[in-house]
PDB file of C-alpha atoms and ligand atoms in Angstrom:
ATOM      1  CA  MET A 118     136.652  57.960 114.318  1.00  0.00           C
ATOM      2  CA  SER A 119     139.387  59.852 113.761  1.00  0.00           C
ATOM      3  CA  PHE A 120     140.541  62.746 112.094  1.00  0.00           C
ATOM      4  CA  ASP A 121     140.854  64.094 108.036  1.00  0.00           C
ATOM      5  CA  PRO A 122     142.444  67.001 108.158  1.00  0.00           C
ATOM      6  CA  HIS A 123     141.423  66.462 104.323  1.00  0.00           C
ATOM      7  CA  THR A 124     137.841  66.139 105.394  1.00  0.00           C
ATOM      8  CA  ALA A 125     137.945  69.537 108.634  1.00  0.00           C
ATOM      9  CA  SER A 126     139.533  72.030 105.536  1.00  0.00           C
ATOM     10  CA  ALA A 127     136.599  70.743 102.570  1.00  0.00           C
ATOM     11  CA  LEU A 128     133.899  71.593 105.305  1.00  0.00           C
ATOM     12  CA  GLY A 129     135.539  74.792 106.281  1.00  0.00           C
ATOM     13  CA  VAL A 130     135.860  76.280 102.914  1.00  0.00           C
ATOM     14  CA  GLU A 131     132.538  74.571 102.996  1.00  0.00           C
ATOM     15  CA  ARG A 132     130.760  77.198 105.649  1.00  0.00           C
ATOM     16  CA  ARG A 133     132.938  79.492 104.095  1.00  0.00           C
ATOM     17  CA  ARG A 134     130.672  79.124 101.114  1.00  0.00           C
ATOM     18  CA  ALA A 135     127.610  79.185 103.216  1.00  0.00           C
ATOM     19  CA  ARG A 136     128.426  82.346 104.232  1.00  0.00           C
ATOM     20  CA  ALA A 137     128.883  84.381 101.768  1.00  0.00           C
ATOM     21  CA  GLU A 138     126.104  82.985  99.810  1.00  0.00           C
ATOM     22  CA  LEU A 139     124.032  83.824 103.035  1.00  0.00           C
ATOM     23  CA  LYS A 140     125.428  87.038 102.970  1.00  0.00           C
ATOM     24  CA  ALA A 141     124.564  87.857  99.849  1.00  0.00           C
ATOM     25  CA  SER A 142     120.726  86.620 100.012  1.00  0.00           C
ATOM     26  CA  ILE A 143     120.434  89.005 102.965  1.00  0.00           C
ATOM     27  CA  ALA A 144     121.983  92.089 101.077  1.00  0.00           C
ATOM     28  CA  HIS A 145     119.643  91.285  98.701  1.00  0.00           C
ATOM     29  CA  GLY A 146     116.811  91.028 100.943  1.00  0.00           C
ATOM     30  CA  ARG A 147     115.967  87.106  99.614  1.00  0.00           C
ATOM     31  CA  VAL A 148     116.678  86.205 103.543  1.00  0.00           C
ATOM     32  CA  HIS A 149     114.659  87.983 106.096  1.00  0.00           C
ATOM     33  CA  ILE A 150     116.602  89.630 108.564  1.00  0.00           C
ATOM     34  CA  LEU A 151     114.976  89.151 111.105  1.00  0.00           C
ATOM     35  CA  GLU A 152     113.406  84.695 109.948  1.00  0.00           C
ATOM     36  CA  LEU A 153     117.246  84.406 110.163  1.00  0.00           C
ATOM     37  CA  PHE A 154     117.573  85.442 113.371  1.00  0.00           C
ATOM     38  CA  ASP A 155     114.401  83.756 115.109  1.00  0.00           C
ATOM     39  CA  SER A 156     115.293  80.210 113.752  1.00  0.00           C
ATOM     40  CA  ALA A 157     119.340  80.818 115.220  1.00  0.00           C
ATOM     41  CA  GLU A 158     117.321  79.803 118.760  1.00  0.00           C
ATOM     42  CA  GLY A 159     117.960  76.271 118.914  1.00  0.00           C
ATOM     43  CA  THR A 160     118.890  75.645 115.144  1.00  0.00           C
ATOM     44  CA  THR A 161     121.187  72.695 114.891  1.00  0.00           C
ATOM     45  CA  ASP A 162     121.899  74.177 111.451  1.00  0.00           C
ATOM     46  CA  PRO A 163     126.131  74.593 111.837  1.00  0.00           C
ATOM     47  CA  VAL A 164     126.009  77.907 109.447  1.00  0.00           C
ATOM     48  CA  VAL A 165     123.614  79.471 111.058  1.00  0.00           C
ATOM     49  CA  GLY A 166     123.512  78.884 114.855  1.00  0.00           C
ATOM     50  CA  GLY A 167     127.903  79.711 114.292  1.00  0.00           C
ATOM     51  CA  LEU A 168     126.975  82.965 113.017  1.00  0.00           C
ATOM     52  CA  ARG A 169     128.656  85.714 115.130  1.00  0.00           C
ATOM     53  CA  VAL A 170     126.757  88.373 115.733  1.00  0.00           C
ATOM     54  CA  ALA A 171     128.903  91.476 114.706  1.00  0.00           C
ATOM     55  CA  TRP A 172     128.648  89.415 110.936  1.00  0.00           C
ATOM     56  CA  PHE A 173     125.237  89.515 111.221  1.00  0.00           C
ATOM     57  CA  LEU A 174     124.243  92.743 112.193  1.00  0.00           C
ATOM     58  CA  GLY A 175     127.326  93.531 109.056  1.00  0.00           C
ATOM     59  CA  SER A 176     125.237  92.265 106.450  1.00  0.00           C
ATOM     60  CA  ILE A 177     122.484  94.588 107.512  1.00  0.00           C
ATOM     61  CA  PRO A 178     122.858  97.402 104.309  1.00  0.00           C
ATOM     62  CA  GLY A 179     124.364 100.227 105.987  1.00  0.00           C
ATOM     63  CA  MET A 180     125.433  98.597 109.158  1.00  0.00           C
ATOM     64  CA  GLY A 181     129.333  99.996 109.336  1.00  0.00           C
ATOM     65  CA  ALA A 182     131.553  99.008 112.586  1.00  0.00           C
ATOM     66  CA  THR A 183     130.364 102.482 114.795  1.00  0.00           C
ATOM     67  CA  LYS A 184     126.986 101.522 114.793  1.00  0.00           C
ATOM     68  CA  ILE A 185     127.823  97.322 114.980  1.00  0.00           C
ATOM     69  CA  SER A 186     128.915  98.567 118.184  1.00  0.00           C
ATOM     70  CA  ARG A 187     127.152 100.248 119.782  1.00  0.00           C
ATOM     71  CA  VAL A 188     124.008  97.786 118.968  1.00  0.00           C
ATOM     72  CA  LEU A 189     126.366  95.280 120.684  1.00  0.00           C
ATOM     73  CA  GLU A 190     127.225  97.648 123.663  1.00  0.00           C
ATOM     74  CA  ARG A 191     123.434  98.038 124.191  1.00  0.00           C
ATOM     75  CA  THR A 192     123.130  94.721 123.628  1.00  0.00           C
ATOM     76  CA  GLY A 193     125.830  93.655 126.239  1.00  0.00           C
ATOM     77  CA  VAL A 194     126.611  91.026 123.792  1.00  0.00           C
ATOM     78  CA  LEU A 195     129.841  90.136 123.084  1.00  0.00           C
ATOM     79  CA  PRO A 196     131.393  91.193 119.721  1.00  0.00           C
ATOM     80  CA  THR A 197     132.890  86.643 119.518  1.00  0.00           C
ATOM     81  CA  ALA A 198     129.236  86.056 120.474  1.00  0.00           C
ATOM     82  CA  THR A 199     127.802  83.053 117.651  1.00  0.00           C
ATOM     83  CA  LEU A 200     123.067  83.220 117.166  1.00  0.00           C
ATOM     84  CA  ARG A 201     123.564  80.234 118.696  1.00  0.00           C
ATOM     85  CA  GLY A 202     124.933  80.739 121.878  1.00  0.00           C
ATOM     86  CA  LEU A 203     123.128  84.497 123.196  1.00  0.00           C
ATOM     87  CA  ARG A 204     121.699  84.511 126.767  1.00  0.00           C
ATOM     88  CA  VAL A 205     117.236  84.843 126.813  1.00  0.00           C
ATOM     89  CA  ARG A 206     117.756  88.258 127.640  1.00  0.00           C
ATOM     90  CA  GLN A 207     120.353  89.298 124.875  1.00  0.00           C
ATOM     91  CA  ARG A 208     118.791  87.270 122.655  1.00  0.00           C
ATOM     92  CA  SER A 209     115.490  89.760 123.242  1.00  0.00           C
ATOM     93  CA  ALA A 210     117.308  92.517 123.494  1.00  0.00           C
ATOM     94  CA  LEU A 211     119.058  92.046 120.009  1.00  0.00           C
ATOM     95  CA  ARG A 212     116.121  90.831 118.479  1.00  0.00           C
ATOM     96  CA  ARG A 213     114.059  94.772 119.146  1.00  0.00           C
ATOM     97  CA  GLU A 214     117.193  96.273 117.240  1.00  0.00           C
ATOM     98  CA  ILE A 215     117.220  94.021 114.353  1.00  0.00           C
ATOM     99  CA  VAL A 216     113.422  94.905 114.545  1.00  0.00           C
ATOM    100  CA  ALA A 217     114.134  98.712 114.004  1.00  0.00           C
ATOM    101  CA  LEU A 218     117.142  98.186 111.458  1.00  0.00           C
ATOM    102  CA  PHE A 219     114.527  95.958 109.292  1.00  0.00           C
ATOM    103  CA  ARG A 220     112.424  98.583 109.219  1.00  0.00           C
ATOM    104  CA  HIS A 221     114.719 101.017 108.620  1.00  0.00           C
ATOM    105  CA  TYR A 222     116.979  99.639 105.882  1.00  0.00           C
ATOM    106  CA  TYR A 223     114.422  96.972 104.303  1.00  0.00           C
ATOM    107  CA  SER A 224     111.425  99.151 104.410  1.00  0.00           C
ATOM    108  CA  HIS A 225     110.737  98.721 101.010  1.00  0.00           C
ATOM    109  CA  LEU A 226     110.315  94.978 102.130  1.00  0.00           C
ATOM    110  CA  ARG A 227     107.843  95.074 104.218  1.00  0.00           C
ATOM    111  CA  GLY A 228     103.611  95.065 103.784  1.00  0.00           C
ATOM    112  CA  GLN A 229     101.757  98.054 102.848  1.00  0.00           C
ATOM    113  CA  LEU A 230      99.724  99.629 105.846  1.00  0.00           C
ATOM    114  CA  VAL A 231      96.556 100.622 103.690  1.00  0.00           C
ATOM    115  CA  ILE A 232      93.927 102.635 105.806  1.00  0.00           C
ATOM    116  CA  ILE A 233      90.374 102.875 104.157  1.00  0.00           C
ATOM    117  CA  VAL A 234      88.455 106.370 105.445  1.00  0.00           C
ATOM    118  CA  GLY A 235      85.786 107.823 104.883  1.00  0.00           C
ATOM    119  CA  PRO A 236      81.551 107.824 105.709  1.00  0.00           C
ATOM    120  CA  SER A 237      79.994 105.133 107.846  1.00  0.00           C
ATOM    121  CA  GLY A 238      77.801 103.281 105.180  1.00  0.00           C
ATOM    122  CA  VAL A 239      80.030 103.634 102.001  1.00  0.00           C
ATOM    123  CA  GLY A 240      81.242 100.847 101.684  1.00  0.00           C
ATOM    124  CA  LYS A 241      84.411 100.299 102.887  1.00  0.00           C
ATOM    125  CA  GLY A 242      83.318  96.942 104.947  1.00  0.00           C
ATOM    126  CA  SER A 243      82.653  95.141 101.524  1.00  0.00           C
ATOM    127  CA  ILE A 244      85.507  97.012  99.431  1.00  0.00           C
ATOM    128  CA  ALA A 245      87.830  95.565 102.147  1.00  0.00           C
ATOM    129  CA  ARG A 246      86.690  92.448 102.112  1.00  0.00           C
ATOM    130  CA  TRP A 247      86.324  92.191  97.836  1.00  0.00           C
ATOM    131  CA  ILE A 248      90.201  92.831  98.192  1.00  0.00           C
ATOM    132  CA  LEU A 249      90.115  90.119 100.745  1.00  0.00           C
ATOM    133  CA  GLU A 250      88.460  87.949  98.259  1.00  0.00           C
ATOM    134  CA  ASN A 251      90.315  88.618  95.377  1.00  0.00           C
ATOM    135  CA  HIS A 252      94.158  89.434  96.009  1.00  0.00           C
ATOM    136  CA  ASP A 253      95.934  86.809  98.297  1.00  0.00           C
ATOM    137  CA  ASN A 254      99.458  88.701 100.494  1.00  0.00           C
ATOM    138  CA  PHE A 255      96.512  91.772 102.233  1.00  0.00           C
ATOM    139  CA  ALA A 256      95.165  90.883 105.498  1.00  0.00           C
ATOM    140  CA  LEU A 257      92.444  92.690 107.411  1.00  0.00           C
ATOM    141  CA  SER A 258      93.574  94.149 110.712  1.00  0.00           C
ATOM    142  CA  VAL A 259      91.099  92.999 113.092  1.00  0.00           C
ATOM    143  CA  SER A 260      89.760  95.935 115.261  1.00  0.00           C
ATOM    144  CA  ALA A 261      89.355  96.616 119.608  1.00  0.00           C
ATOM    145  CA  THR A 262      85.567  97.560 120.641  1.00  0.00           C
ATOM    146  CA  THR A 263      83.493  98.215 123.063  1.00  0.00           C
ATOM    147  CA  ARG A 264      80.032  98.025 121.071  1.00  0.00           C
ATOM    148  CA  ALA A 265      78.013  95.118 121.513  1.00  0.00           C
ATOM    149  CA  PRO A 266      77.838  92.678 119.276  1.00  0.00           C
ATOM    150  CA  ARG A 267      75.499  92.134 116.117  1.00  0.00           C
ATOM    151  CA  ALA A 268      73.524  89.978 114.900  1.00  0.00           C
ATOM    152  CA  GLY A 269      76.217  86.835 112.718  1.00  0.00           C
ATOM    153  CA  GLU A 270      78.844  88.909 114.334  1.00  0.00           C
ATOM    154  CA  HIS A 271      81.581  87.124 116.159  1.00  0.00           C
ATOM    155  CA  SER A 272      83.917  87.906 117.961  1.00  0.00           C
ATOM    156  CA  GLY A 273      88.337  87.523 116.311  1.00  0.00           C
ATOM    157  CA  ASP A 274      85.900  87.763 113.024  1.00  0.00           C
ATOM    158  CA  HIS A 275      85.480  91.861 112.432  1.00  0.00           C
ATOM    159  CA  TYR A 276      86.346  92.734 115.814  1.00  0.00           C
ATOM    160  CA  PHE A 277      87.535  92.336 119.278  1.00  0.00           C
ATOM    161  CA  PHE A 278      84.641  92.795 121.515  1.00  0.00           C
ATOM    162  CA  VAL A 279      86.104  93.400 124.959  1.00  0.00           C
ATOM    163  CA  SER A 280      84.793  95.279 127.885  1.00  0.00           C
ATOM    164  CA  GLU A 281      84.980  98.695 129.060  1.00  0.00           C
ATOM    165  CA  ASP A 282      87.711  97.216 131.413  1.00  0.00           C
ATOM    166  CA  GLU A 283      89.408  95.791 129.434  1.00  0.00           C
ATOM    167  CA  PHE A 284      89.353  98.438 126.513  1.00  0.00           C
ATOM    168  CA  ASP A 285      91.359 100.138 129.401  1.00  0.00           C
ATOM    169  CA  ALA A 286      93.773  98.051 130.202  1.00  0.00           C
ATOM    170  CA  MET A 287      94.618  97.595 126.335  1.00  0.00           C
ATOM    171  CA  VAL A 288      94.995 101.675 126.821  1.00  0.00           C
ATOM    172  CA  ARG A 289      96.554 101.191 130.079  1.00  0.00           C
ATOM    173  CA  ASP A 290      99.485  99.046 128.542  1.00  0.00           C
ATOM    174  CA  ASP A 291     100.177 100.449 124.566  1.00  0.00           C
ATOM    175  CA  GLU A 292      98.223  97.839 123.364  1.00  0.00           C
ATOM    176  CA  LEU A 293      96.920 100.084 120.132  1.00  0.00           C
ATOM    177  CA  LEU A 294      98.653 102.341 118.101  1.00  0.00           C
ATOM    178  CA  GLU A 295      95.481 104.224 117.612  1.00  0.00           C
ATOM    179  CA  TRP A 296      91.785 104.387 119.657  1.00  0.00           C
ATOM    180  CA  ALA A 297      89.283 106.847 119.258  1.00  0.00           C
ATOM    181  CA  LEU A 298      85.861 107.598 121.241  1.00  0.00           C
ATOM    182  CA  VAL A 299      83.462 107.129 118.032  1.00  0.00           C
ATOM    183  CA  HIS A 300      80.355 109.030 117.519  1.00  0.00           C
ATOM    184  CA  LYS A 301      80.371 110.214 120.773  1.00  0.00           C
ATOM    185  CA  GLN A 302      79.505 106.136 121.880  1.00  0.00           C
ATOM    186  CA  PHE A 303      81.772 103.371 122.343  1.00  0.00           C
ATOM    187  CA  ARG A 304      85.473 102.848 121.904  1.00  0.00           C
ATOM    188  CA  TYR A 305      87.414 101.735 118.945  1.00  0.00           C
ATOM    189  CA  GLY A 306      90.996 100.276 118.380  1.00  0.00           C
ATOM    190  CA  THR A 307      93.472  98.594 116.930  1.00  0.00           C
ATOM    191  CA  PRO A 308      95.714  96.202 118.719  1.00  0.00           C
ATOM    192  CA  GLN A 309      99.103  97.197 117.784  1.00  0.00           C
ATOM    193  CA  PHE A 310     101.678  93.902 117.751  1.00  0.00           C
ATOM    194  CA  ALA A 311      99.736  91.745 115.434  1.00  0.00           C
ATOM    195  CA  LEU A 312      99.724  94.943 112.663  1.00  0.00           C
ATOM    196  CA  GLU A 313     103.267  94.929 112.723  1.00  0.00           C
ATOM    197  CA  LEU A 314     103.841  91.324 113.018  1.00  0.00           C
ATOM    198  CA  GLN A 315     101.711  91.448 109.591  1.00  0.00           C
ATOM    199  CA  LEU A 316     103.995  93.283 108.094  1.00  0.00           C
ATOM    200  CA  ASP A 317     107.125  92.775 108.889  1.00  0.00           C
ATOM    201  CA  ALA A 318     106.186  89.590 107.199  1.00  0.00           C
ATOM    202  CA  GLY A 319     105.533  90.935 104.719  1.00  0.00           C
ATOM    203  CA  ILE A 320     102.008  91.025 104.402  1.00  0.00           C
ATOM    204  CA  ASN A 321      99.519  94.032 103.117  1.00  0.00           C
ATOM    205  CA  VAL A 322      96.932  94.953 106.245  1.00  0.00           C
ATOM    206  CA  ILE A 323      93.858  97.271 105.627  1.00  0.00           C
ATOM    207  CA  LEU A 324      93.287  98.820 108.890  1.00  0.00           C
ATOM    208  CA  GLU A 325      89.069 100.063 108.605  1.00  0.00           C
ATOM    209  CA  ILE A 326      88.829 103.008 110.619  1.00  0.00           C
ATOM    210  CA  ASP A 327      87.729 107.070 111.593  1.00  0.00           C
ATOM    211  CA  ILE A 328      88.818 109.969 111.136  1.00  0.00           C
ATOM    212  CA  GLN A 329      91.079 109.818 113.933  1.00  0.00           C
ATOM    213  CA  GLY A 330      92.175 106.944 113.998  1.00  0.00           C
ATOM    214  CA  ALA A 331      93.685 107.496 110.748  1.00  0.00           C
ATOM    215  CA  ARG A 332      95.209 110.543 111.457  1.00  0.00           C
ATOM    216  CA  ALA A 333      97.125 109.087 113.488  1.00  0.00           C
ATOM    217  CA  ALA A 334      97.934 105.437 112.283  1.00  0.00           C
ATOM    218  CA  ARG A 335      99.309 106.930 109.690  1.00  0.00           C
ATOM    219  CA  ARG A 336     101.396 109.772 111.935  1.00  0.00           C
ATOM    220  CA  LYS A 337     102.759 106.442 113.820  1.00  0.00           C
ATOM    221  CA  ILE A 338     103.508 104.508 110.665  1.00  0.00           C
ATOM    222  CA  ARG A 339     105.763 105.624 107.842  1.00  0.00           C
ATOM    223  CA  HIS A 340     105.181 104.857 104.520  1.00  0.00           C
ATOM    224  CA  SER A 341     101.270 104.503 105.127  1.00  0.00           C
ATOM    225  CA  LEU A 342      98.871 104.591 102.185  1.00  0.00           C
ATOM    226  CA  THR A 343      95.692 106.510 103.306  1.00  0.00           C
ATOM    227  CA  VAL A 344      92.860 106.416 100.965  1.00  0.00           C
ATOM    228  CA  PHE A 345      89.562 108.333 101.257  1.00  0.00           C
ATOM    229  CA  VAL A 346      86.279 106.668  99.872  1.00  0.00           C
ATOM    230  CA  GLU A 347      82.576 108.401  98.770  1.00  0.00           C
ATOM    231  CA  PRO A 348      80.412 107.641  97.666  1.00  0.00           C
ATOM    232  CA  PRO A 349      78.061 108.325  94.140  1.00  0.00           C
ATOM    233  CA  SER A 350      76.586 111.400  95.986  1.00  0.00           C
ATOM    234  CA  PHE A 351      75.485 112.011  99.452  1.00  0.00           C
ATOM    235  CA  ASP A 352      71.458 110.514  98.596  1.00  0.00           C
ATOM    236  CA  GLU A 353      73.299 107.360  97.931  1.00  0.00           C
ATOM    237  CA  LEU A 354      74.874 107.193 100.782  1.00  0.00           C
ATOM    238  CA  GLU A 355      71.518 108.213 103.075  1.00  0.00           C
ATOM    239  CA  ARG A 356      69.765 105.227 100.451  1.00  0.00           C
ATOM    240  CA  ARG A 357      72.880 103.160 101.694  1.00  0.00           C
ATOM    241  CA  LEU A 358      72.265 103.659 104.822  1.00  0.00           C
ATOM    242  CA  VAL A 359      68.724 103.535 105.679  1.00  0.00           C
ATOM    243  CA  GLY A 360      69.032 100.098 103.774  1.00  0.00           C
ATOM    244  CA  ARG A 361      71.669  98.179 105.242  1.00  0.00           C
ATOM    245  CA  GLY A 362      68.880  98.859 108.345  1.00  0.00           C
ATOM    246  CA  THR A 363      71.484  97.936 111.735  1.00  0.00           C
ATOM    247  CA  GLU A 364      70.642 101.651 113.358  1.00  0.00           C
ATOM    248  CA  ASP A 365      68.250 103.016 114.896  1.00  0.00           C
ATOM    249  CA  THR A 366      66.851 106.294 113.304  1.00  0.00           C
ATOM    250  CA  PRO A 367      68.918 108.311 115.530  1.00  0.00           C
ATOM    251  CA  GLU A 368      71.537 106.837 115.278  1.00  0.00           C
ATOM    252  CA  ARG A 369      71.268 106.787 111.811  1.00  0.00           C
ATOM    253  CA  LEU A 370      70.961 110.231 111.534  1.00  0.00           C
ATOM    254  CA  ARG A 371      74.178 111.177 114.566  1.00  0.00           C
ATOM    255  CA  ARG A 372      75.583 109.061 111.202  1.00  0.00           C
ATOM    256  CA  LEU A 373      74.695 110.699 108.823  1.00  0.00           C
ATOM    257  CA  ARG A 374      76.093 114.249 109.897  1.00  0.00           C
ATOM    258  CA  THR A 375      78.907 112.789 110.769  1.00  0.00           C
ATOM    259  CA  ALA A 376      78.908 111.831 107.815  1.00  0.00           C
ATOM    260  CA  ARG A 377      79.170 114.919 105.902  1.00  0.00           C
ATOM    261  CA  ALA A 378      81.421 116.385 108.386  1.00  0.00           C
ATOM    262  CA  GLU A 379      82.970 113.429 107.467  1.00  0.00           C
ATOM    263  CA  LEU A 380      82.795 114.431 102.979  1.00  0.00           C
ATOM    264  CA  LYS A 381      84.563 117.941 103.961  1.00  0.00           C
ATOM    265  CA  THR A 382      87.880 116.251 104.254  1.00  0.00           C
ATOM    266  CA  SER A 383      88.053 114.231 100.999  1.00  0.00           C
ATOM    267  CA  GLY A 384      90.833 115.573 100.188  1.00  0.00           C
ATOM    268  CA  ARG A 385      93.483 115.402 102.638  1.00  0.00           C
ATOM    269  CA  TRP A 386      93.935 111.742 102.040  1.00  0.00           C
ATOM    270  CA  ASP A 387      96.765 110.042  99.796  1.00  0.00           C
ATOM    271  CA  ALA A 388      93.766 108.460  97.402  1.00  0.00           C
ATOM    272  CA  LEU A 389      90.586 109.687  96.887  1.00  0.00           C
ATOM    273  CA  VAL A 390      88.226 106.509  95.298  1.00  0.00           C
ATOM    274  CA  THR A 391      84.448 106.625  94.204  1.00  0.00           C
ATOM    275  CA  ASN A 392      82.584 103.245  95.270  1.00  0.00           C
ATOM    276  CA  HIS A 393      80.152 102.913  92.666  1.00  0.00           C
ATOM    277  CA  ASP A 394      80.692  99.545  92.546  1.00  0.00           C
ATOM    278  CA  VAL A 395      82.279  97.444  95.154  1.00  0.00           C
ATOM    279  CA  ALA A 396      85.035  95.886  92.309  1.00  0.00           C
ATOM    280  CA  GLU A 397      85.883  98.493  90.615  1.00  0.00           C
ATOM    281  CA  ALA A 398      86.885 100.667  94.045  1.00  0.00           C
ATOM    282  CA  GLY A 399      88.494  97.063  95.717  1.00  0.00           C
ATOM    283  CA  GLN A 400      90.662  97.236  92.651  1.00  0.00           C
ATOM    284  CA  SER A 401      91.323 100.646  92.506  1.00  0.00           C
ATOM    285  CA  ILE A 402      92.746  99.898  96.186  1.00  0.00           C
ATOM    286  CA  VAL A 403      95.338  97.140  95.504  1.00  0.00           C
ATOM    287  CA  ASP A 404      96.936  99.061  92.312  1.00  0.00           C
ATOM    288  CA  LEU A 405      97.764 102.062  95.073  1.00  0.00           C
ATOM    289  CA  ALA A 406      98.766 100.192  97.063  1.00  0.00           C
ATOM    290  CA  HIS A 407     101.312  98.301  94.946  1.00  0.00           C
ATOM    291  CA  ALA A 408     102.608 101.830  93.169  1.00  0.00           C
ATOM    292  CA  SER A 409     102.857 102.385  96.647  1.00  0.00           C
ATOM    293  CA  ILE A 410     105.307  99.744  97.206  1.00  0.00           C
ATOM    294  CA  GLU A 411     106.670 100.334  93.502  1.00  0.00           C
ATOM    295  CA  ALA A 412     107.362 103.773  94.900  1.00  0.00           C
ATOM    296  CA  ARG A 413     109.113 102.193  98.327  1.00  0.00           C
ATOM    297  CA  ALA A 414     111.448 100.272  96.729  1.00  0.00           C
ATOM    298  CA  PHE A 415     112.444 102.593  93.883  1.00  0.00           C
ATOM    299  CA  LYS A 416     113.402 105.129  96.833  1.00  0.00           C
ATOM    300  CA  GLU A 417     114.897 103.376  99.122  1.00  0.00           C
TER     301      GLU A 417
HETATM  302  P1  LIG B1378      80.810  99.949 113.778  1.00  0.00           P
HETATM  303  O1  LIG B1378      80.254  99.728 114.665  1.00  0.00           O
HETATM  304  O2  LIG B1378      79.739  99.824 111.784  1.00  0.00           O
HETATM  305  O3  LIG B1378      81.463  98.825 113.324  1.00  0.00           O
HETATM  306  O4  LIG B1378      81.942 100.621 113.184  1.00  0.00           O
HETATM  307  C1  LIG B1378      81.537 102.532 113.106  1.00  0.00           C
HETATM  308  C2  LIG B1378      83.205 103.041 113.414  1.00  0.00           C
HETATM  309  O5  LIG B1378      84.388 102.692 113.712  1.00  0.00           O
HETATM  310  C3  LIG B1378      83.160 102.898 111.503  1.00  0.00           C
HETATM  311  O6  LIG B1378      83.255 104.087 111.035  1.00  0.00           O
HETATM  312  C4  LIG B1378      85.076 101.863 111.483  1.00  0.00           C
HETATM  313  O7  LIG B1378      85.831 102.840 110.682  1.00  0.00           O
HETATM  314  C5  LIG B1378      85.694 102.873 112.884  1.00  0.00           C
HETATM  315  N1  LIG B1378      86.297 102.214 113.719  1.00  0.00           N
HETATM  316  C6  LIG B1378      86.616 100.442 113.462  1.00  0.00           C
HETATM  317  N2  LIG B1378      87.740 100.103 113.656  1.00  0.00           N
HETATM  318  C7  LIG B1378      88.387 101.009 114.402  1.00  0.00           C
HETATM  319  C8  LIG B1378      89.653 101.724 115.204  1.00  0.00           C
HETATM  320  O8  LIG B1378      90.195  99.988 115.533  1.00  0.00           O
HETATM  321  N3  LIG B1378      90.127 102.501 115.579  1.00  0.00           N
HETATM  322  C9  LIG B1378      89.030 103.779 115.305  1.00  0.00           C
HETATM  323  N4  LIG B1378      89.731 104.901 115.111  1.00  0.00           N
HETATM  324  N5  LIG B1378      87.623 102.785 113.939  1.00  0.00           N
HETATM  325  C10 LIG B1378      87.523 102.336 114.522  1.00  0.00           C
END
């Protein structure tokens, strides 16, 4: 095939134009920088694969020359390197940097972490299920626990049921965002990796955890929304726990004692929702989540 200078320069112009469009899309958040970065590995798209790393970093709002050169230095990447040409180590080091930058500069595009707390039996589980069934873009974080499955519970649905040794390993390997011994009996913890992945993908994640865990999680995740669900009355809570019939009497008494203590914290969370009706309480939480996302976008 003979070289045609006209075609070659037309191609050059086209690629430059494509790069400029891409830059604008990144700046406006229409293109997800993490997805773009991941898609560059082994791509055949000359525009994406041929992007220079320095240029790519520069397209992230807030990234100036000094910050770019620091990232390049830390990751051992040359300014002239292209996204396609990265070595495995460089790619994973750079990805970690991009994740941190993304969380910082694009926090308004992240999903909303919604932490639902409240006493045992108040209906947190039913409210969370209602939200998942009635609203797209919400997911439930699946906790790990050392308690045994109840009838009808399967590992991976509501919990990952693990042994004490397996839980120890998760703690040791820093896999949990938080964990707690609940009702002085069993350990429960939130797997961090899956949670962050979902938030980065713009999915709103619901955590249904105990109060100690909620305090730890809200400290660790920026812009979390904590919602306390209270029963219409304490008598009603007692009726619901009896009605559920999943606990024996000593266990129920223990949970009621914990509930009394937990109800005293109700004013210390971002919002308070009374569970008169599951759909109504669920919708209130969804509205709060949307308001929180909007407030974040406005602030950034
Ligand atoms: P259950 O055994 O009735 O499913 O849950 C008992 C308690 O454990 C509930 O109050 C629930 O909120 C809490 N819990 C569930 N998952 C987690 C978790 O990942 N971390 C913490 N800290 N508490 C959890």
